Each structure stands twice: as structure tokens, then as C-alpha cells.
Coordinates of C-alpha atoms in Angstrom, one line a residue:
Chain A
M12 CA 8.6 -6.3 13.7
K13 CA 7.1 -9.6 13.7
V14 CA 6.2 -12.8 11.5
D15 CA 3.2 -14.7 11.8
I16 CA 2.7 -18.1 9.9
Q17 CA 0.0 -20.2 10.2
D18 CA -2.0 -22.8 8.7
V19 CA -5.6 -21.6 9.4
P20 CA -7.6 -18.3 8.1
F21 CA -6.9 -15.2 9.2
D22 CA -8.6 -11.7 9.1
P23 CA -6.4 -8.9 7.9
C24 CA -8.0 -6.2 9.3
A25 CA -8.5 -7.7 12.5
A26 CA -4.6 -8.8 12.4
T27 CA -3.7 -5.0 11.4
R28 CA -5.6 -3.8 14.3
D29 CA -4.2 -6.0 17.0
Y30 CA -0.6 -5.5 16.1
E31 CA -1.3 -1.9 16.0
S32 CA -2.9 -1.7 19.4
A33 CA 0.7 -2.3 20.7
L34 CA 2.3 0.4 18.9
P35 CA 2.5 4.2 20.6
K36 CA -0.4 6.3 19.5
G37 CA -0.4 9.3 17.7
K38 CA 3.1 8.8 16.5
H39 CA 2.4 7.3 12.9
G40 CA 1.0 9.2 9.9
G41 CA 0.6 6.5 7.5
I42 CA -0.2 3.1 7.2
V43 CA 0.4 0.7 4.2
T44 CA -0.9 -2.9 3.8
F45 CA -0.7 -5.4 1.3
V46 CA -3.1 -8.5 1.2
G47 CA -2.8 -11.2 -1.4
T48 CA -5.3 -13.4 -1.7
M49 CA -6.1 -16.5 -3.5
R50 CA -7.8 -16.1 -7.1
D51 CA -9.8 -18.7 -8.6
F52 CA -7.9 -18.8 -11.6
N53 CA -4.0 -18.5 -12.8
D54 CA -2.5 -19.1 -15.9
G55 CA -5.8 -19.6 -17.7
H56 CA -7.1 -22.4 -15.3
D57 CA -9.6 -22.7 -13.1
V58 CA -8.2 -23.2 -9.4
S59 CA -10.5 -24.7 -6.6
S60 CA -8.3 -24.8 -4.1
M61 CA -4.6 -24.4 -3.4
F62 CA -2.1 -26.2 -0.7
L63 CA 1.0 -23.9 0.3
D64 CA 4.1 -26.0 1.4
H65 CA 6.8 -23.9 3.3
Y66 CA 10.1 -24.8 5.0
P67 CA 9.7 -24.1 8.6
G68 CA 12.7 -21.9 10.4
M69 CA 13.6 -20.9 7.3
T70 CA 10.8 -19.0 6.1
E71 CA 10.5 -17.1 9.2
R72 CA 14.1 -16.3 8.9
H73 CA 14.2 -15.0 5.4
I74 CA 10.9 -12.9 5.7
L75 CA 12.5 -11.1 8.8
G76 CA 15.7 -10.5 6.9
V77 CA 13.5 -8.6 4.3
M78 CA 11.6 -6.5 6.9
E79 CA 15.2 -5.5 8.5
E80 CA 16.5 -4.6 4.7
A81 CA 13.2 -2.3 4.3
A82 CA 13.8 -0.8 7.7
R83 CA 17.4 0.0 6.7
L84 CA 16.4 1.4 3.2
S85 CA 13.4 3.7 4.5
N86 CA 12.3 5.4 7.8
I87 CA 9.5 3.0 9.1
M88 CA 8.1 2.7 12.6
D89 CA 7.0 -1.2 12.6
A90 CA 6.2 -3.5 10.0
Y91 CA 3.8 -6.8 10.7
V92 CA 3.7 -9.8 8.4
V93 CA 1.1 -12.8 8.3
H94 CA 1.5 -15.6 6.1
R95 CA -0.8 -18.6 5.3
V96 CA 0.5 -22.0 4.8
G97 CA -1.4 -25.6 4.5
D98 CA -4.8 -25.6 2.3
I99 CA -6.3 -22.3 1.2
K100 CA -9.6 -21.7 -0.6
P101 CA -10.4 -19.0 -3.0
S102 CA -10.8 -15.5 -1.9
E103 CA -9.1 -16.5 1.4
P104 CA -6.0 -14.1 2.5
I105 CA -2.4 -15.8 1.8
V106 CA -0.6 -13.0 3.3
L107 CA -0.6 -9.3 4.7
V108 CA 2.2 -6.9 5.0
A109 CA 1.4 -3.9 7.1
V110 CA 4.0 -1.3 7.6
W111 CA 3.5 1.9 9.8
A112 CA 5.8 5.3 9.3
A113 CA 5.5 9.0 10.1
H114 CA 5.3 10.0 6.2
R115 CA 3.5 7.6 3.5
A116 CA 6.4 7.5 1.0
D117 CA 8.3 5.8 3.6
A118 CA 5.3 3.1 4.0
F119 CA 4.5 2.7 0.8
D120 CA 8.1 1.9 -0.3
A121 CA 8.8 -0.2 2.9
C122 CA 5.8 -2.4 2.1
R123 CA 6.2 -3.1 -1.6
Y124 CA 9.9 -3.8 -0.8
I125 CA 8.7 -6.6 1.6
I126 CA 6.3 -8.4 -0.5
N127 CA 8.4 -8.3 -4.1
Y128 CA 11.6 -9.6 -1.8
L129 CA 9.4 -12.1 0.3
K130 CA 8.0 -13.5 -3.1
E131 CA 11.3 -14.0 -4.3
R132 CA 13.3 -15.6 -1.2
A133 CA 10.7 -16.9 1.2
P134 CA 10.6 -20.8 0.9
F135 CA 7.1 -21.1 0.0
W136 CA 5.5 -23.3 -2.8
K137 CA 1.9 -23.4 -4.4
R138 CA 0.2 -26.3 -5.5
E139 CA -2.9 -25.6 -7.3
T140 CA -6.2 -28.2 -7.7
T141 CA -7.5 -27.7 -11.3
P142 CA -10.1 -29.4 -12.9
Q143 CA -7.1 -31.1 -14.7
G144 CA -5.5 -32.1 -11.7
K145 CA -3.0 -30.8 -9.0
R146 CA 0.5 -28.8 -10.0
W147 CA 3.0 -27.2 -8.7
V148 CA 3.2 -23.5 -9.2
E149 CA 6.5 -23.0 -11.2
H150 CA 6.9 -19.2 -11.3
N151 CA 5.4 -15.9 -9.4
T152 CA 4.3 -13.0 -11.3
A153 CA 7.0 -10.4 -10.8
D154 CA 6.5 -6.6 -9.9
P155 CA 8.1 -4.9 -12.6
A156 CA 9.8 -2.6 -10.2
V157 CA 11.7 -5.3 -8.4
E158 CA 13.8 -6.4 -11.7
A159 CA 16.1 -3.6 -11.0
I160 CA 17.0 -1.1 -8.1
G161 CA 16.0 2.3 -9.0
R162 CA 13.7 1.2 -11.8
P163 CA 11.1 4.3 -12.5
T164 CA 7.8 3.6 -11.2
R165 CA 5.5 3.4 -14.4
F166 CA 3.7 6.6 -12.8
A167 CA 4.3 8.9 -10.2
Chain B
M9 CA 29.7 -37.3 9.0
S10 CA 25.9 -37.4 9.5
V11 CA 23.8 -34.7 7.4
K12 CA 20.2 -34.1 7.5
I13 CA 18.8 -33.6 4.0
R14 CA 15.4 -32.1 3.3
Y15 CA 13.2 -31.9 -0.1
F16 CA 10.0 -29.5 -0.5
A17 CA 7.1 -29.4 -3.0
S18 CA 8.1 -30.7 -6.1
M19 CA 11.5 -32.0 -4.9
R20 CA 9.8 -34.0 -2.4
D21 CA 7.6 -35.7 -4.7
R22 CA 10.3 -36.6 -7.2
M23 CA 12.6 -37.9 -4.2
G24 CA 9.3 -39.5 -2.7
K25 CA 10.7 -38.5 0.8
A26 CA 10.3 -35.4 2.8
E27 CA 13.8 -35.8 4.6
D28 CA 16.5 -38.2 5.1
T29 CA 19.5 -38.4 7.5
V30 CA 22.6 -39.9 5.6
V31 CA 25.9 -40.8 7.2
L32 CA 28.9 -40.1 4.9
E33 CA 32.7 -41.0 5.0
G34 CA 35.1 -38.1 5.6
G35 CA 34.5 -34.6 7.5
S36 CA 33.1 -32.2 4.5
M37 CA 32.3 -32.4 1.2
T38 CA 30.5 -30.3 -1.5
V39 CA 26.7 -30.0 -2.0
A40 CA 27.1 -30.9 -5.6
N41 CA 29.1 -34.1 -4.5
L42 CA 26.5 -35.1 -1.6
W43 CA 23.6 -34.8 -4.1
K44 CA 25.5 -37.3 -6.7
K45 CA 26.2 -39.3 -3.5
I46 CA 22.4 -39.5 -2.4
S47 CA 20.6 -39.3 -6.1
G48 CA 23.0 -40.9 -8.7
Q49 CA 21.5 -38.2 -10.7
S50 CA 22.5 -34.6 -11.8
L51 CA 20.6 -31.8 -10.1
P52 CA 17.5 -30.7 -11.8
S53 CA 18.0 -27.5 -13.2
N54 CA 16.3 -24.5 -11.4
T55 CA 16.8 -26.6 -8.2
L56 CA 17.6 -24.1 -5.3
I57 CA 20.0 -25.2 -2.1
A58 CA 20.0 -24.3 1.5
V59 CA 22.1 -25.1 3.8
N60 CA 21.6 -24.8 7.2
M61 CA 18.7 -22.3 6.0
E62 CA 20.9 -20.0 4.0
Y63 CA 20.9 -20.1 0.3
T64 CA 24.2 -21.5 -1.3
D65 CA 25.2 -23.3 -4.1
G66 CA 26.8 -26.5 -5.2
S67 CA 30.1 -25.5 -4.6
A68 CA 29.1 -24.9 -0.8
V69 CA 30.9 -27.2 1.7
V70 CA 28.7 -29.4 4.1
K71 CA 30.2 -30.8 7.6
N72 CA 28.9 -33.1 10.1
G73 CA 25.6 -31.9 11.4
D74 CA 24.6 -29.5 8.8
E75 CA 21.0 -29.4 7.4
V76 CA 20.8 -29.5 3.4
A77 CA 17.7 -28.9 1.5
F78 CA 17.0 -29.0 -1.9
F79 CA 13.7 -27.3 -3.6
P80 CA 12.3 -25.7 -6.5
P81 CA 11.7 -21.7 -7.2
V82 CA 9.7 -20.4 -4.5
T83 CA 6.3 -19.3 -5.3
G84 CA 4.9 -17.7 -1.9
G85 CA 3.0 -14.6 -1.2
Chain C
M3 CA -15.3 3.4 -7.6
K4 CA -16.6 5.6 -4.6
V5 CA -15.9 8.3 -2.4
D6 CA -17.3 9.2 1.5
I7 CA -16.5 12.3 2.4
Q8 CA -18.1 12.0 6.8
D9 CA -17.7 14.0 9.6
V10 CA -17.8 10.7 12.2
P11 CA -15.0 8.6 12.9
F12 CA -14.5 5.4 10.9
D13 CA -13.0 2.3 11.1
P14 CA -10.7 1.4 8.0
C15 CA -10.7 -2.0 8.3
A16 CA -14.9 -2.2 8.4
A17 CA -14.9 0.4 6.1
T18 CA -12.6 -2.0 3.4
R19 CA -14.1 -5.0 4.2
D20 CA -18.0 -3.7 4.1
Y21 CA -16.8 -2.2 0.3
E22 CA -15.2 -5.7 -0.6
S23 CA -18.1 -7.6 0.2
A24 CA -20.0 -6.4 -2.8
L25 CA -16.9 -7.1 -5.0
P26 CA -17.0 -10.5 -7.0
K27 CA -15.3 -13.0 -5.2
G28 CA -11.9 -14.8 -6.2
K29 CA -11.0 -12.3 -9.1
H30 CA -8.5 -9.7 -7.2
G31 CA -5.2 -10.9 -6.0
G32 CA -4.1 -8.2 -4.5
I33 CA -5.6 -5.3 -2.2
V34 CA -3.5 -2.5 -1.4
T35 CA -4.7 0.3 1.2
F36 CA -2.9 3.3 2.9
V37 CA -4.6 4.7 5.8
G38 CA -3.6 8.5 7.0
T39 CA -3.9 8.9 10.8
M40 CA -3.9 12.2 12.6
R41 CA -0.1 12.5 14.5
D42 CA -0.4 14.1 18.0
F43 CA 2.9 16.3 16.3
N44 CA 3.8 18.3 13.4
D45 CA 6.5 20.8 12.1
G46 CA 7.5 20.4 15.6
H47 CA 4.5 21.3 17.4
D48 CA 2.3 19.3 19.5
V49 CA -1.2 18.9 18.0
S50 CA -4.3 18.3 20.3
S51 CA -6.7 18.2 18.0
M52 CA -7.5 19.0 14.4
F53 CA -10.5 20.9 12.3
L54 CA -10.7 19.7 8.7
D55 CA -12.5 22.2 6.3
H56 CA -13.7 21.1 2.9
Y57 CA -15.4 22.3 -0.3
P58 CA -18.5 20.0 -0.5
G59 CA -19.0 18.8 -4.1
M60 CA -15.8 19.9 -5.3
T61 CA -14.3 17.4 -3.0
E62 CA -16.1 14.3 -4.6
R63 CA -15.7 15.6 -7.8
H64 CA -11.6 16.1 -7.5
I65 CA -11.3 12.9 -5.7
L66 CA -13.1 10.7 -8.2
G67 CA -11.0 12.5 -10.9
V68 CA -7.8 11.0 -9.5
M69 CA -9.2 7.8 -9.1
E70 CA -10.3 7.4 -12.6
E71 CA -7.1 8.9 -13.7
A72 CA -5.4 6.1 -11.9
A73 CA -7.8 3.6 -13.0
R74 CA -6.8 4.5 -16.6
L75 CA -3.0 4.6 -15.8
S76 CA -3.1 0.9 -14.5
N77 CA -5.4 -2.5 -14.5
I78 CA -7.3 -2.2 -11.4
M79 CA -10.3 -3.8 -10.5
D80 CA -11.9 -1.2 -8.1
A81 CA -10.9 1.6 -5.9
Y82 CA -12.6 3.1 -2.1
V83 CA -11.9 6.2 -0.7
V84 CA -13.1 7.5 2.7
H85 CA -12.2 11.3 4.1
R86 CA -13.1 12.6 7.3
V87 CA -13.9 16.2 7.7
G88 CA -14.8 18.1 10.7
D89 CA -13.2 17.6 14.2
I90 CA -10.5 14.8 14.4
K91 CA -8.4 13.5 17.8
P92 CA -5.0 12.5 17.5
S93 CA -5.0 8.5 16.4
E94 CA -8.1 9.0 14.7
P95 CA -8.3 7.7 10.9
I96 CA -8.5 10.7 8.4
V97 CA -8.4 9.1 5.0
L98 CA -8.4 5.5 3.5
V99 CA -7.3 4.4 0.0
A100 CA -8.0 1.1 -0.9
V101 CA -7.4 -0.7 -4.3
W102 CA -8.4 -3.8 -5.7
A103 CA -6.3 -5.2 -8.6
A104 CA -5.4 -8.7 -10.2
H105 CA -1.9 -7.8 -9.7
R106 CA 0.0 -5.9 -7.1
A107 CA 2.2 -3.6 -9.0
D108 CA -1.1 -1.8 -10.2
A109 CA -2.4 -1.8 -6.9
F110 CA 0.6 -0.2 -5.1
D111 CA 0.7 2.5 -8.3
A112 CA -2.8 3.3 -8.3
C113 CA -3.3 3.3 -4.4
R114 CA -0.1 6.0 -4.3
Y115 CA -1.2 7.9 -7.4
I116 CA -4.7 8.1 -5.5
I117 CA -3.1 9.6 -1.9
N118 CA -0.6 11.7 -3.9
Y119 CA -2.7 13.5 -6.1
L120 CA -5.8 13.6 -3.6
K121 CA -3.3 15.5 -1.7
E122 CA -2.4 17.9 -4.2
R123 CA -6.0 18.5 -5.4
A124 CA -8.7 17.8 -3.3
P125 CA -10.1 20.8 -1.6
F126 CA -9.2 20.0 2.0
W127 CA -7.7 22.2 4.7
K128 CA -6.3 21.2 8.4
R129 CA -6.3 23.8 11.3
E130 CA -4.6 22.4 14.0
T131 CA -5.0 23.3 17.9
T132 CA -1.5 23.5 19.6
P133 CA -0.5 24.9 23.1
Q134 CA 0.4 27.9 20.6
G135 CA -3.1 28.3 19.6
K136 CA -5.1 27.4 16.7
R137 CA -3.3 27.7 13.1
W138 CA -4.0 26.5 9.5
V139 CA -1.5 24.1 8.2
E140 CA 0.0 25.8 5.3
H141 CA 1.9 23.1 3.1
N142 CA 1.6 19.1 3.0
T143 CA 4.5 16.9 3.2
A144 CA 5.0 15.6 -0.5
D145 CA 5.7 12.3 -1.6
P146 CA 9.3 12.4 -3.7
A147 CA 7.5 10.3 -6.2
V148 CA 4.9 12.8 -6.7
E149 CA 7.3 15.6 -8.0
A150 CA 7.7 14.3 -11.7
I151 CA 6.1 11.6 -13.4
G152 CA 8.7 8.8 -13.9
R153 CA 10.8 9.6 -11.1
P154 CA 12.6 6.6 -9.6
T155 CA 11.2 5.1 -6.5
R156 CA 13.7 5.1 -4.1
F157 CA 14.3 1.5 -3.7
A158 CA 13.0 -0.9 -5.8
Chain D
M29 CA -25.1 39.5 -13.2
S30 CA -25.2 37.5 -10.1
V31 CA -22.5 35.2 -8.6
K32 CA -22.0 33.2 -5.8
I33 CA -18.6 33.7 -4.1
R34 CA -16.9 31.6 -1.5
Y35 CA -14.3 31.3 0.7
F36 CA -12.4 28.5 2.5
A37 CA -10.1 28.1 5.5
S38 CA -7.5 31.3 6.3
M39 CA -9.6 33.1 3.4
R40 CA -12.7 32.5 5.2
D41 CA -11.3 34.3 8.4
R42 CA -9.7 37.0 6.3
M43 CA -12.9 37.8 4.6
G44 CA -14.7 37.2 8.1
K45 CA -17.7 35.3 6.0
A46 CA -17.9 31.9 4.3
E47 CA -20.0 32.9 1.4
D48 CA -21.6 36.0 -0.5
T49 CA -23.9 36.6 -3.6
V50 CA -23.1 39.7 -5.4
V51 CA -24.8 41.5 -8.3
L52 CA -22.5 43.2 -10.7
E53 CA -23.1 45.2 -14.0
G54 CA -22.2 43.5 -17.4
G55 CA -22.6 39.8 -18.2
S56 CA -19.5 38.9 -17.6
M57 CA -16.0 39.9 -16.0
T58 CA -12.7 38.2 -15.5
V59 CA -11.9 36.5 -11.7
A60 CA -9.3 39.1 -11.3
N61 CA -11.6 42.1 -11.9
L62 CA -14.1 40.3 -9.9
W63 CA -11.9 40.1 -6.7
K64 CA -11.1 43.8 -7.1
K65 CA -14.7 44.7 -7.1
I66 CA -15.5 42.6 -4.0
S67 CA -12.1 43.3 -2.1
G68 CA -10.5 46.5 -3.0
Q69 CA -7.3 44.7 -3.0
S70 CA -4.9 42.8 -5.0
L71 CA -5.3 38.5 -4.5
P72 CA -2.8 37.1 -1.8
S73 CA -0.5 35.3 -3.5
N74 CA -0.6 31.6 -3.2
T75 CA -4.7 32.1 -3.2
L76 CA -6.2 29.1 -5.3
I77 CA -9.3 29.9 -7.5
A78 CA -12.3 27.5 -8.7
V79 CA -14.9 28.3 -11.0
N80 CA -17.9 26.1 -10.6
M81 CA -15.5 23.4 -8.9
E82 CA -12.8 23.4 -11.6
Y83 CA -9.5 25.2 -10.9
T84 CA -8.4 28.1 -12.8
D85 CA -6.9 31.5 -12.8
G86 CA -7.3 35.1 -12.4
S87 CA -7.7 35.5 -16.4
A88 CA -10.9 32.9 -16.2
V89 CA -14.4 34.8 -17.4
V90 CA -17.1 34.7 -14.7
K91 CA -20.9 34.4 -16.0
N92 CA -24.2 35.0 -14.6
G93 CA -25.2 32.0 -12.0
D94 CA -21.5 31.0 -11.7
E95 CA -20.0 30.0 -8.5
V96 CA -16.5 31.3 -7.7
A97 CA -14.4 30.1 -4.9
F98 CA -11.3 31.7 -3.2
F99 CA -8.8 29.4 -0.9
P100 CA -5.5 29.1 0.5
P101 CA -3.2 25.7 -0.8
V102 CA -4.8 22.7 -0.1
T103 CA -3.9 20.3 3.1
G104 CA -6.0 17.2 3.0
G105 CA -5.4 13.3 3.1

């Protein structure tokens, strides 16, 4: 398992493929990836660019901690996270979470767990540039499934 | 004792600096008391606290050489 | 929304990127993809190659039907499915399900729904080549979440 | 009436052919009766039935020009 924090744009496809090239071939049956991209609007404002602050060291430690929890809770083979920091433009990828597993249910569960708890714990802060000026984002959109362990999915 | 203090995001803007090293009398002190010493204010609501990169709260005890960080709720991902 | 059924290998990264290039930029916040790859073992047997039979026409109709159901049940912007047929070798991708949404919970729910019900309804049949000869696969591994609507995820 | 019959996967192996067009007396008949006419056997358990590419069961009525398919449980994805 690995975390990359970087201040230059990345290609989620290439990143996933490069990481996968080092994994054993023919062993995993499913890969689930989540890619979060920068939108050009948020809370009703147009957003032209974003700066992403972070706490070097603490960031990596807490993302790896979340990945290890996911690996304890499910039967996954590997996981890889890439997260941008610094200046980001609309439609650029911000975060990639890729999970490899023998069975897809584990890959889905672990990928969703990792992105939900990364958003809850990893020390990143977004500052958006809007027509009204710069502003720190004060809260993230929560996944309803993160509110309580065991909450039903909205549909199977 | 000597403690490194770090501020992030809106807390950095509010304090006007990213970090500080403070030297204090005594061998330990709670985070809440440390904050009072360095700011003279009460800790803004919703402020998160980390000591040596682990989340904690105002009752945590800070010792010589520790790194203490103050920041708003996280908004990554 | 689109379904591609093809008898030649495909690159899930390139397929996702090509489809995405036609979508509006900066509007979606999250992309969830599932890639199912061929494993070199199944039910305790080594599998050296696989032939995937299908029912042309019915396949596309039922996959699109599942995608439309997912779009009614969640708030997604677009979805794309690619499925291999014919001869497949270990570690080659068999299926890609990609879902774009403003919010990640919708993308996760819809992606999982599409792959689960695709596996349940789309007329594909796997024939594996093992050291003991060729055999038709008789059942798929089920996602526990498909057994009942509203069943809790195993963890949030 | 004329009906197109299609077989897939292990059902194709069992029947020794992929498809067939059968001409039958009358204007309609249930899938179960159609199967008896063409095979003289009972329908293997777990066989799935589609008429004009929609899933159905042995009680469905088949008419002239319909396409009827018989196949085992699906295993794609």
C-alpha cells in the first residue's frame, strides 16, 4: 500500500496502471477506483481555481492509517492513493483511490471506506478562488454512508 | 521547555504565521494552557488540535520537543 | 450512457478517458470505476484461458436497462460500460463500469448497482479452460449487497 | 407459425446447434409446449427463457415471428 502526495497534476489512469504493473498478474478479480476532480462550482459559487493546503507528514500518516483500517475490515490485495496539493484548476484530478481485490464487494467497500475517512481525517484544506475573492472551504460534502457504521446503502 | 507550534489554512491567516517555536517555563502543560499563553484568547470553536501529528484535544499534555498544530476542520479529497 | 461489447482486448484507462473527453468539463466531482479482470484461478482450478459467449442484442438491451435503473435510483451524470466477449487471457480486463456524478455517494451506489445487476441479468456465459479441460462456469460470485435491497454495507 | 429458436452456452452444446427455425401448426403456443415439440424432453432445471430478448417463463405465449432463446444461468461481468 502506498500514498503519493504531489503538487503537480497527475493522470489517474497512468498512476493506476503504473502501480498495478508491480502487482502479481492474474490474482485480483476486481479493481475499484474513485477519482475526485475539481468542479468549477461549489455551494452556488463559480470557482476558477483552488489551493490545497496540507500538513506534510501528518497527511501521509493518516491516509495510510485509513488504508490499513480498510485492509483489516475487508479482504483486499492492495490499495494506492494519490492526492494533489498546491494550486489546482477546474477538471483536474484531486484524489485517486484505487483498490485491488479478489472479489468486487471487498474492493467497493474498501475504496469507499478509504475516501470517506480520508476526507474526514486527512489534514488538507481547500481555498477556492471565486468572483467574490478567495475563501477557505469550511466543510466537505459527507457520504450518507459515513454517518454511521452499518447504515444501509440507499439501494443494493 | 521548547515546543514547535504550527498553524494551517484559516488558522495560519488568523495568526499571521505558519509556525513558531516557543520556550516556556516548566516541563509540561496542557494544550489549552499553551494556547492561552501564546494567544491570550480562547481557542476558536471547531479548531482541531494535533500533538506530534495525532489528533487530540485541549486536555492533552505537551512536553519538551513536542510539535503542536492548530487548524480548522479538514476539507480534502 | 453507452455500452460497448467487443471481442478484442481493451484498455480501461483509455476507454474511460475517451468517453470522458466528450462530457462537460468541470461539472462532475467524482468518478467511480469498476474493472473486472480475468483471474488465473476459479473455484480451486487453474484457468489458462476463457471463452465468453453472449446473446448479441439482448446483452446490450439488458445492460442499458440496468444503467437506466441506476440513473433513476441515484443522481449521476453519465455511465459507460465496456464488456469483452470471445477468447480472453488471464489478467485481461473483462468488464469496465465507469460512473460520473457530482457527488461520490451517487457514483459508488450506481457503479455497484450496475455491475451487480449486469452480472445477474446480462446474457454472458463463461467457459474456462483448465488442466481438466473446458467447462462452463455455472454460477457467479454474488456481492452480498445484491441479495436484498437495503441490506447494510459491511462497514461504512 | 414460424419461430426462431436460439441456444447458448451449455444449452447449445446439449442441443448440438446454435439456432433453428421451426414451423408449427396453429397461431400460438406456450414456451413449455414449444420446448416439448422440439425436444421431446422436459426442460432442464435452471434453464432461462427469453422471448424476443426479454426474460420470461414456460407459461409465456409464443407467436409467429417470435425469437425464443434457451440458456443456462448467466455468468458475465
